[in-house]
Amino acid sequence: MNQETIWDIAHLAHVEILTPKLEESTRFFTDILGMTITETTRDSVFLRAYDDYEHHSLQLTAHKHAGMGHYAWRARSEAALQRRVAAIEKTGLGIGWKQDNIGHGPAYRYFSPDGHTAEIYFDTVKYKSGAADTSALKNTISKFPARGINVRRIDHLNLLSKDVRAFRDFQVGNLGGIVTESIVDNLEDMNPKAAWFMVNSKSYDLAITEDHLGLGGRFHHLTFACNSREEILIAADIFLENGIFIETGPHKHAIQQTFFLYVYEPGGNRIEVANSTARLILDPDYATIYWTIEERKKGQAWGLATIPSFHTHGTPMPEEL
């Protein structure tokens, strides 16, 4: 009998990105992506997209090299938080409670099996718009910024891993959700090379892909959602006009069917802008979709080859570890 799926996580809440160029990275996310600063400290800048309901969805922190500081889940309730903390503690990967947080209450920190730092919390600070940014649409958190690309919300996170199987089993067994799609070496051995995790009806909030350099704990990309595919095409022109390096796209992924565009922000981290998630999964007994390596060699949905840097460029870079 299959184990009952755990649905204790609400969504990906925020990501801390490390940057050696804090001022330039901040300009990228505000002037070009259209995000808004909600708070600053000596070393960090906290930002949100216009329809993110929490205090922030992104934390930029000054550091000697690019990478990720931590990522965070919001639990569905205080009881759900305590259940997940109890499960994580049994794995030996727990770090402990962090109390002094900006934008949310106590968070339990832990390591992924690959060494990424993560946290989970429930109590949060919800953004309150003011006279200058209250939307006429009462069901939108704040006014459309009409600045740059105008990203709407945080969408998903992709991490690199040297052991996708260990990460997959840890995530599903202790945090919950399901694997919606996966790349495997072949349909006989089913050795996982990548996995996409769903924690709500959106088809994924987290993806894990194999680090082809065999390194541990690296960051692949963070994605912010726009309202349409047309906005992604406009974003390409905005990046071009502002001298932002476009790595690949615009194009459509075969896996998850996201319309994508990948760039490097000034600090060196890969950022994706994409249309709001193409797939909602409503089937209560949904079965994971498996793609083989041979199938993936055909490229993206419309034949664009996956570029080599997508498998090797992660932050921090090898020479910085």
mmCIF file of C-alpha atoms in Angstrom:
data_model
loop_
_atom_site.group_PDB
_atom_site.id
_atom_site.type_symbol
_atom_site.label_atom_id
_atom_site.label_comp_id
_atom_site.label_asym_id
_atom_site.label_seq_id
_atom_site.Cartn_x
_atom_site.Cartn_y
_atom_site.Cartn_z
ATOM 1 C CA MET A 1 0.000 0.000 0.000
ATOM 2 C CA ASN A 2 1.379 3.418 -0.956
ATOM 3 C CA GLN A 3 2.165 5.842 1.846
ATOM 4 C CA GLU A 4 -0.219 8.789 2.126
ATOM 5 C CA THR A 5 1.247 11.913 0.494
ATOM 6 C CA ILE A 6 2.381 14.609 2.929
ATOM 7 C CA TRP A 7 0.894 18.023 2.146
ATOM 8 C CA ASP A 8 2.394 20.099 4.978
ATOM 9 C CA ILE A 9 4.241 22.666 2.802
ATOM 10 C CA ALA A 10 2.334 25.610 1.346
ATOM 11 C CA HIS A 11 4.905 26.935 -1.139
ATOM 12 C CA LEU A 12 8.444 28.125 -1.781
ATOM 13 C CA ALA A 13 8.643 31.295 0.293
ATOM 14 C CA HIS A 14 11.935 33.042 -0.408
ATOM 15 C CA VAL A 15 15.516 32.532 -1.525
ATOM 16 C CA GLU A 16 18.698 34.236 -0.326
ATOM 17 C CA ILE A 17 21.128 34.876 -3.184
ATOM 18 C CA LEU A 18 24.766 35.730 -2.506
ATOM 19 C CA THR A 19 26.398 38.340 -4.728
ATOM 20 C CA PRO A 20 29.827 39.978 -4.905
ATOM 21 C CA LYS A 21 28.155 43.003 -6.554
ATOM 22 C CA LEU A 22 25.327 43.893 -4.195
ATOM 23 C CA GLU A 23 24.608 47.339 -5.647
ATOM 24 C CA GLU A 24 24.571 46.118 -9.251
ATOM 25 C CA SER A 25 22.485 43.051 -8.378
ATOM 26 C CA THR A 26 19.990 45.260 -6.550
ATOM 27 C CA ARG A 27 19.637 47.483 -9.618
ATOM 28 C CA PHE A 28 19.062 44.390 -11.762
ATOM 29 C CA PHE A 29 16.182 43.147 -9.611
ATOM 30 C CA THR A 30 14.596 46.578 -9.111
ATOM 31 C CA ASP A 31 15.135 48.500 -12.349
ATOM 32 C CA ILE A 32 15.126 45.572 -14.782
ATOM 33 C CA LEU A 33 12.958 42.884 -13.152
ATOM 34 C CA GLY A 34 10.688 45.495 -11.546
ATOM 35 C CA MET A 35 10.851 44.253 -7.957
ATOM 36 C CA THR A 36 10.520 46.512 -4.896
ATOM 37 C CA ILE A 37 12.796 46.828 -1.862
ATOM 38 C CA THR A 38 10.974 46.221 1.411
ATOM 39 C CA GLU A 39 13.912 46.449 3.834
ATOM 40 C CA THR A 40 17.688 46.810 3.927
ATOM 41 C CA THR A 41 20.347 45.900 6.467
ATOM 42 C CA ARG A 42 24.101 46.406 6.456
ATOM 43 C CA ASP A 43 24.732 43.392 4.217
ATOM 44 C CA SER A 44 21.339 42.462 2.742
ATOM 45 C CA VAL A 45 18.539 43.868 0.604
ATOM 46 C CA PHE A 46 15.045 42.330 0.843
ATOM 47 C CA LEU A 47 12.749 42.480 -2.194
ATOM 48 C CA ARG A 48 9.356 41.304 -3.425
ATOM 49 C CA ALA A 49 7.493 41.119 -6.715
ATOM 50 C CA TYR A 50 4.207 43.009 -6.913
ATOM 51 C CA ASP A 51 1.946 40.011 -6.222
ATOM 52 C CA ASP A 52 4.111 38.288 -3.606
ATOM 53 C CA TYR A 53 2.054 38.359 -0.420
ATOM 54 C CA GLU A 54 4.941 38.057 2.048
ATOM 55 C CA HIS A 55 7.417 40.687 3.215
ATOM 56 C CA HIS A 56 9.976 39.418 0.692
ATOM 57 C CA SER A 57 10.588 36.619 -1.765
ATOM 58 C CA LEU A 58 14.243 37.466 -2.393
ATOM 59 C CA GLN A 59 17.137 38.375 -0.109
ATOM 60 C CA LEU A 60 20.330 39.647 -1.717
ATOM 61 C CA THR A 61 23.372 39.346 0.529
ATOM 62 C CA ALA A 62 26.860 40.693 -0.078
ATOM 63 C CA HIS A 63 29.424 37.896 -0.315
ATOM 64 C CA LYS A 64 32.834 37.232 -1.835
ATOM 65 C CA HIS A 65 31.297 35.044 -4.552
ATOM 66 C CA ALA A 66 27.924 34.219 -6.098
ATOM 67 C CA GLY A 67 25.723 31.407 -4.807
ATOM 68 C CA MET A 68 22.784 30.747 -2.516
ATOM 69 C CA GLY A 69 22.658 31.481 1.185
ATOM 70 C CA HIS A 70 19.462 29.569 1.939
ATOM 71 C CA TYR A 71 15.991 28.825 0.657
ATOM 72 C CA ALA A 72 12.768 28.726 2.640
ATOM 73 C CA TRP A 73 9.458 26.901 2.705
ATOM 74 C CA ARG A 74 6.313 28.187 4.370
ATOM 75 C CA ALA A 75 4.386 25.449 6.162
ATOM 76 C CA ARG A 76 0.583 25.241 5.957
ATOM 77 C CA SER A 77 0.090 25.631 9.712
ATOM 78 C CA GLU A 78 1.957 25.654 12.994
ATOM 79 C CA ALA A 79 1.068 21.977 13.462
ATOM 80 C CA ALA A 80 2.368 21.184 9.975
ATOM 81 C CA LEU A 81 5.615 22.997 10.805
ATOM 82 C CA GLN A 82 6.116 20.946 13.956
ATOM 83 C CA ARG A 83 5.454 17.691 12.063
ATOM 84 C CA ARG A 84 8.077 18.542 9.447
ATOM 85 C CA VAL A 85 10.626 19.632 12.058
ATOM 86 C CA ALA A 86 10.174 16.338 13.913
ATOM 87 C CA ALA A 87 10.724 14.401 10.686
ATOM 88 C CA ILE A 88 13.832 16.387 9.713
ATOM 89 C CA GLU A 89 15.373 16.018 13.155
ATOM 90 C CA LYS A 90 15.236 12.224 12.820
ATOM 91 C CA THR A 91 17.437 12.410 9.695
ATOM 92 C CA GLY A 92 20.338 14.075 11.505
ATOM 93 C CA LEU A 93 20.333 16.959 9.005
ATOM 94 C CA GLY A 94 18.732 19.495 11.342
ATOM 95 C CA ILE A 95 20.588 22.677 12.269
ATOM 96 C CA GLY A 96 18.117 24.190 14.728
ATOM 97 C CA TRP A 97 15.753 27.094 15.251
ATOM 98 C CA LYS A 98 16.616 30.596 14.060
ATOM 99 C CA GLN A 99 14.664 33.276 15.901
ATOM 100 C CA ASP A 100 16.046 36.611 14.647
ATOM 101 C CA ASN A 101 14.436 36.681 11.206
ATOM 102 C CA ILE A 102 13.353 39.609 9.047
ATOM 103 C CA GLY A 103 9.906 39.178 7.518
ATOM 104 C CA HIS A 104 8.810 36.016 9.310
ATOM 105 C CA GLY A 105 8.766 34.239 12.643
ATOM 106 C CA PRO A 106 10.898 31.391 14.001
ATOM 107 C CA ALA A 107 12.342 29.157 11.292
ATOM 108 C CA TYR A 108 13.819 25.698 11.604
ATOM 109 C CA ARG A 109 17.018 25.403 9.584
ATOM 110 C CA TYR A 110 18.401 22.202 8.112
ATOM 111 C CA PHE A 111 20.793 20.901 5.463
ATOM 112 C CA SER A 112 19.714 19.129 2.328
ATOM 113 C CA PRO A 113 21.525 15.815 1.748
ATOM 114 C CA ASP A 114 23.711 17.773 -0.669
ATOM 115 C CA GLY A 115 24.628 20.504 1.812
ATOM 116 C CA HIS A 116 22.278 23.316 0.782
ATOM 117 C CA THR A 117 20.942 25.348 3.711
ATOM 118 C CA ALA A 118 17.148 25.464 3.925
ATOM 119 C CA GLU A 119 14.524 26.524 6.438
ATOM 120 C CA ILE A 120 10.835 26.083 7.127
ATOM 121 C CA TYR A 121 8.502 28.394 9.072
ATOM 122 C CA PHE A 122 4.845 29.299 9.457
ATOM 123 C CA ASP A 123 4.458 32.708 11.155
ATOM 124 C CA THR A 124 5.036 35.394 8.554
ATOM 125 C CA VAL A 125 4.763 39.118 7.869
ATOM 126 C CA LYS A 126 2.246 39.796 5.111
ATOM 127 C CA TYR A 127 2.919 42.788 2.913
ATOM 128 C CA LYS A 128 0.569 45.755 3.396
ATOM 129 C CA SER A 129 0.362 48.148 0.464
ATOM 130 C CA GLY A 130 0.172 51.881 1.032
ATOM 131 C CA ALA A 131 -1.255 54.894 -0.750
ATOM 132 C CA ALA A 132 1.396 54.734 -3.462
ATOM 133 C CA ASP A 133 1.080 51.055 -4.388
ATOM 134 C CA THR A 134 -2.441 49.855 -3.527
ATOM 135 C CA SER A 135 -3.996 48.209 -6.563
ATOM 136 C CA ALA A 136 -7.477 49.011 -7.871
ATOM 137 C CA LEU A 137 -7.799 45.235 -8.173
ATOM 138 C CA LYS A 138 -8.428 44.298 -4.555
ATOM 139 C CA ASN A 139 -7.282 40.713 -5.158
ATOM 140 C CA THR A 140 -3.766 41.841 -6.204
ATOM 141 C CA ILE A 141 -1.297 42.398 -3.379
ATOM 142 C CA SER A 142 0.062 45.662 -4.767
ATOM 143 C CA LYS A 143 -0.100 47.817 -7.877
ATOM 144 C CA PHE A 144 1.457 46.705 -11.169
ATOM 145 C CA PRO A 145 4.830 48.529 -11.057
ATOM 146 C CA ALA A 146 5.098 49.432 -14.777
ATOM 147 C CA ARG A 147 8.881 49.177 -14.430
ATOM 148 C CA GLY A 148 11.165 46.922 -16.433
ATOM 149 C CA ILE A 149 9.939 43.358 -16.851
ATOM 150 C CA ASN A 150 7.311 43.581 -14.067
ATOM 151 C CA VAL A 151 7.756 40.078 -12.645
ATOM 152 C CA ARG A 152 4.631 39.047 -10.759
ATOM 153 C CA ARG A 153 5.838 36.555 -8.136
ATOM 154 C CA ILE A 154 8.496 34.058 -7.168
ATOM 155 C CA ASP A 155 7.916 30.819 -9.040
ATOM 156 C CA HIS A 156 10.468 28.073 -8.435
ATOM 157 C CA LEU A 157 14.021 27.187 -7.451
ATOM 158 C CA ASN A 158 16.449 24.798 -9.154
ATOM 159 C CA LEU A 159 19.386 23.336 -7.247
ATOM 160 C CA LEU A 160 22.307 21.209 -8.399
ATOM 161 C CA SER A 161 23.005 17.923 -6.633
ATOM 162 C CA LYS A 162 25.660 15.227 -6.825
ATOM 163 C CA ASP A 163 23.116 12.645 -5.560
ATOM 164 C CA VAL A 164 19.653 13.274 -6.978
ATOM 165 C CA ARG A 165 18.238 10.059 -5.514
ATOM 166 C CA ALA A 166 19.234 11.004 -1.956
ATOM 167 C CA PHE A 167 17.779 14.508 -2.334
ATOM 168 C CA ARG A 168 14.556 13.164 -3.889
ATOM 169 C CA ASP A 169 13.995 10.618 -1.137
ATOM 170 C CA PHE A 170 14.765 13.141 1.611
ATOM 171 C CA GLN A 171 12.419 15.740 0.148
ATOM 172 C CA VAL A 172 9.436 13.448 -0.395
ATOM 173 C CA GLY A 173 9.934 11.473 2.800
ATOM 174 C CA ASN A 174 10.462 14.378 5.186
ATOM 175 C CA LEU A 175 9.097 17.570 3.590
ATOM 176 C CA GLY A 176 6.354 15.980 1.496
ATOM 177 C CA GLY A 177 4.738 16.614 -1.857
ATOM 178 C CA ILE A 178 5.261 14.471 -4.932
ATOM 179 C CA VAL A 179 7.659 14.185 -7.859
ATOM 180 C CA THR A 180 5.735 15.369 -10.913
ATOM 181 C CA GLU A 181 8.422 14.733 -13.539
ATOM 182 C CA SER A 182 11.853 13.127 -13.532
ATOM 183 C CA ILE A 183 14.752 12.435 -15.877
ATOM 184 C CA VAL A 184 16.197 8.924 -15.536
ATOM 185 C CA ASP A 185 19.113 7.187 -17.232
ATOM 186 C CA ASN A 186 16.757 4.582 -18.718
ATOM 187 C CA LEU A 187 13.431 2.941 -17.922
ATOM 188 C CA GLU A 188 15.103 -0.242 -16.643
ATOM 189 C CA ASP A 189 17.548 1.151 -14.060
ATOM 190 C CA MET A 190 15.480 4.305 -13.334
ATOM 191 C CA ASN A 191 18.514 6.085 -11.907
ATOM 192 C CA PRO A 192 17.329 9.681 -11.360
ATOM 193 C CA LYS A 193 19.210 12.527 -13.012
ATOM 194 C CA ALA A 194 16.677 15.257 -12.195
ATOM 195 C CA ALA A 195 13.387 15.630 -10.299
ATOM 196 C CA TRP A 196 10.647 18.267 -10.079
ATOM 197 C CA PHE A 197 8.718 18.535 -6.786
ATOM 198 C CA MET A 198 5.120 19.684 -6.331
ATOM 199 C CA VAL A 199 3.930 20.837 -2.894
ATOM 200 C CA ASN A 200 0.599 22.367 -3.992
ATOM 201 C CA SER A 201 -1.427 22.285 -7.226
ATOM 202 C CA LYS A 202 1.322 24.175 -9.130
ATOM 203 C CA SER A 203 3.355 21.544 -10.955
ATOM 204 C CA TYR A 204 6.622 22.384 -9.192
ATOM 205 C CA ASP A 205 8.198 24.755 -6.666
ATOM 206 C CA LEU A 206 11.577 23.001 -6.552
ATOM 207 C CA ALA A 207 13.703 21.178 -9.106
ATOM 208 C CA ILE A 208 16.874 19.182 -8.527
ATOM 209 C CA THR A 209 19.263 18.438 -11.380
ATOM 210 C CA GLU A 210 22.479 16.445 -11.431
ATOM 211 C CA ASP A 211 25.669 18.463 -11.092
ATOM 212 C CA HIS A 212 27.770 17.222 -14.013
ATOM 213 C CA LEU A 213 30.910 18.409 -12.219
ATOM 214 C CA GLY A 214 30.136 16.128 -9.267
ATOM 215 C CA LEU A 215 30.147 19.006 -6.778
ATOM 216 C CA GLY A 216 27.790 19.415 -3.833
ATOM 217 C CA GLY A 217 25.471 22.143 -2.612
ATOM 218 C CA ARG A 218 25.462 24.446 -5.636
ATOM 219 C CA PHE A 219 22.765 26.798 -6.935
ATOM 220 C CA HIS A 220 21.396 26.467 -10.494
ATOM 221 C CA HIS A 221 18.719 29.143 -10.878
ATOM 222 C CA LEU A 222 15.819 31.044 -9.344
ATOM 223 C CA THR A 223 12.711 31.810 -11.394
ATOM 224 C CA PHE A 224 10.261 34.692 -11.286
ATOM 225 C CA ALA A 225 6.946 34.513 -13.134
ATOM 226 C CA CYS A 226 5.442 36.985 -15.572
ATOM 227 C CA ASN A 227 1.842 37.026 -16.725
ATOM 228 C CA SER A 228 2.264 35.755 -20.287
ATOM 229 C CA ARG A 229 4.614 34.367 -22.900
ATOM 230 C CA GLU A 230 4.493 37.709 -24.711
ATOM 231 C CA GLU A 231 6.018 39.371 -21.646
ATOM 232 C CA ILE A 232 8.950 36.929 -21.822
ATOM 233 C CA LEU A 233 9.599 38.039 -25.421
ATOM 234 C CA ILE A 234 9.552 41.671 -24.302
ATOM 235 C CA ALA A 235 11.874 40.739 -21.420
ATOM 236 C CA ALA A 236 14.430 39.454 -23.942
ATOM 237 C CA ASP A 237 14.545 42.891 -25.561
ATOM 238 C CA ILE A 238 14.823 44.592 -22.168
ATOM 239 C CA PHE A 239 17.778 42.371 -21.226
ATOM 240 C CA LEU A 240 19.387 43.031 -24.601
ATOM 241 C CA GLU A 241 19.018 46.798 -24.254
ATOM 242 C CA ASN A 242 20.544 46.714 -20.763
ATOM 243 C CA GLY A 243 23.557 44.567 -21.609
ATOM 244 C CA ILE A 244 22.396 41.529 -19.607
ATOM 245 C CA PHE A 245 23.876 38.248 -20.855
ATOM 246 C CA ILE A 246 21.166 35.945 -22.239
ATOM 247 C CA GLU A 247 22.225 32.320 -21.779
ATOM 248 C CA THR A 248 19.346 30.590 -23.608
ATOM 249 C CA GLY A 249 15.783 31.220 -24.789
ATOM 250 C CA PRO A 250 13.164 32.479 -25.200
ATOM 251 C CA HIS A 251 11.843 28.982 -25.829
ATOM 252 C CA LYS A 252 9.583 26.296 -24.377
ATOM 253 C CA HIS A 253 10.683 23.507 -22.061
ATOM 254 C CA ALA A 254 9.439 20.018 -22.853
ATOM 255 C CA ILE A 255 9.446 19.190 -19.147
ATOM 256 C CA GLN A 256 6.696 21.161 -17.367
ATOM 257 C CA GLN A 257 6.058 23.168 -20.604
ATOM 258 C CA THR A 258 7.359 26.426 -19.126
ATOM 259 C CA PHE A 259 8.137 29.219 -21.598
ATOM 260 C CA PHE A 260 11.610 30.282 -20.493
ATOM 261 C CA LEU A 261 14.392 32.846 -20.706
ATOM 262 C CA TYR A 262 17.665 32.467 -18.773
ATOM 263 C CA VAL A 263 20.120 35.250 -17.969
ATOM 264 C CA TYR A 264 22.971 35.905 -15.529
ATOM 265 C CA GLU A 265 22.432 38.729 -13.059
ATOM 266 C CA PRO A 266 25.457 41.000 -12.438
ATOM 267 C CA GLY A 267 26.668 38.954 -9.458
ATOM 268 C CA GLY A 268 26.955 35.824 -11.616
ATOM 269 C CA ASN A 269 23.838 33.888 -10.585
ATOM 270 C CA ARG A 270 21.498 32.396 -13.194
ATOM 271 C CA ILE A 271 17.981 33.865 -13.165
ATOM 272 C CA GLU A 272 14.995 32.672 -15.189
ATOM 273 C CA VAL A 273 11.905 34.636 -16.108
ATOM 274 C CA ALA A 274 8.986 32.476 -17.220
ATOM 275 C CA ASN A 275 5.279 32.560 -17.864
ATOM 276 C CA SER A 276 3.110 31.635 -14.896
ATOM 277 C CA THR A 277 3.389 27.884 -14.493
ATOM 278 C CA ALA A 278 1.923 26.175 -17.530
ATOM 279 C CA ARG A 279 0.586 23.144 -15.702
ATOM 280 C CA LEU A 280 -1.747 22.693 -12.735
ATOM 281 C CA ILE A 281 -2.058 19.165 -11.424
ATOM 282 C CA LEU A 282 -5.484 18.350 -10.016
ATOM 283 C CA ASP A 283 -5.377 14.527 -10.295
ATOM 284 C CA PRO A 284 -5.305 13.139 -6.708
ATOM 285 C CA ASP A 285 -3.501 9.956 -7.821
ATOM 286 C CA TYR A 286 -1.177 11.547 -10.355
ATOM 287 C CA ALA A 287 1.703 9.355 -11.541
ATOM 288 C CA THR A 288 5.211 10.738 -12.084
ATOM 289 C CA ILE A 289 6.175 11.328 -15.726
ATOM 290 C CA TYR A 290 9.598 9.900 -16.596
ATOM 291 C CA TRP A 291 11.874 11.156 -19.375
ATOM 292 C CA THR A 292 14.962 9.219 -20.424
ATOM 293 C CA ILE A 293 18.359 10.722 -21.204
ATOM 294 C CA GLU A 294 17.871 9.700 -24.841
ATOM 295 C CA GLU A 295 14.561 11.540 -24.990
ATOM 296 C CA ARG A 296 16.110 14.656 -23.473
ATOM 297 C CA LYS A 297 18.888 14.644 -26.095
ATOM 298 C CA LYS A 298 16.196 15.747 -28.554
ATOM 299 C CA GLY A 299 16.320 19.143 -26.871
ATOM 300 C CA GLN A 300 13.560 21.422 -25.697
ATOM 301 C CA ALA A 301 9.953 21.288 -26.884
ATOM 302 C CA TRP A 302 10.585 22.924 -30.268
ATOM 303 C CA GLY A 303 14.007 21.405 -30.879
ATOM 304 C CA LEU A 304 16.363 23.931 -29.287
ATOM 305 C CA ALA A 305 19.355 22.022 -27.906
ATOM 306 C CA THR A 306 20.067 22.288 -24.191
ATOM 307 C CA ILE A 307 23.293 24.286 -24.058
ATOM 308 C CA PRO A 308 26.319 22.719 -22.286
ATOM 309 C CA SER A 309 26.576 25.499 -19.678
ATOM 310 C CA PHE A 310 23.175 24.465 -18.337
ATOM 311 C CA HIS A 311 24.808 21.302 -16.953
ATOM 312 C CA THR A 312 28.027 22.840 -15.661
ATOM 313 C CA HIS A 313 27.429 26.489 -14.678
ATOM 314 C CA GLY A 314 26.335 26.687 -11.076
ATOM 315 C CA THR A 315 27.242 29.023 -8.254
ATOM 316 C CA PRO A 316 29.611 29.068 -6.572
ATOM 317 C CA MET A 317 31.957 28.084 -9.392
ATOM 318 C CA PRO A 318 34.452 25.235 -8.756
ATOM 319 C CA GLU A 319 37.412 27.562 -8.216
ATOM 320 C CA GLU A 320 35.466 29.371 -5.480
ATOM 321 C CA LEU A 321 34.713 26.286 -3.393
#
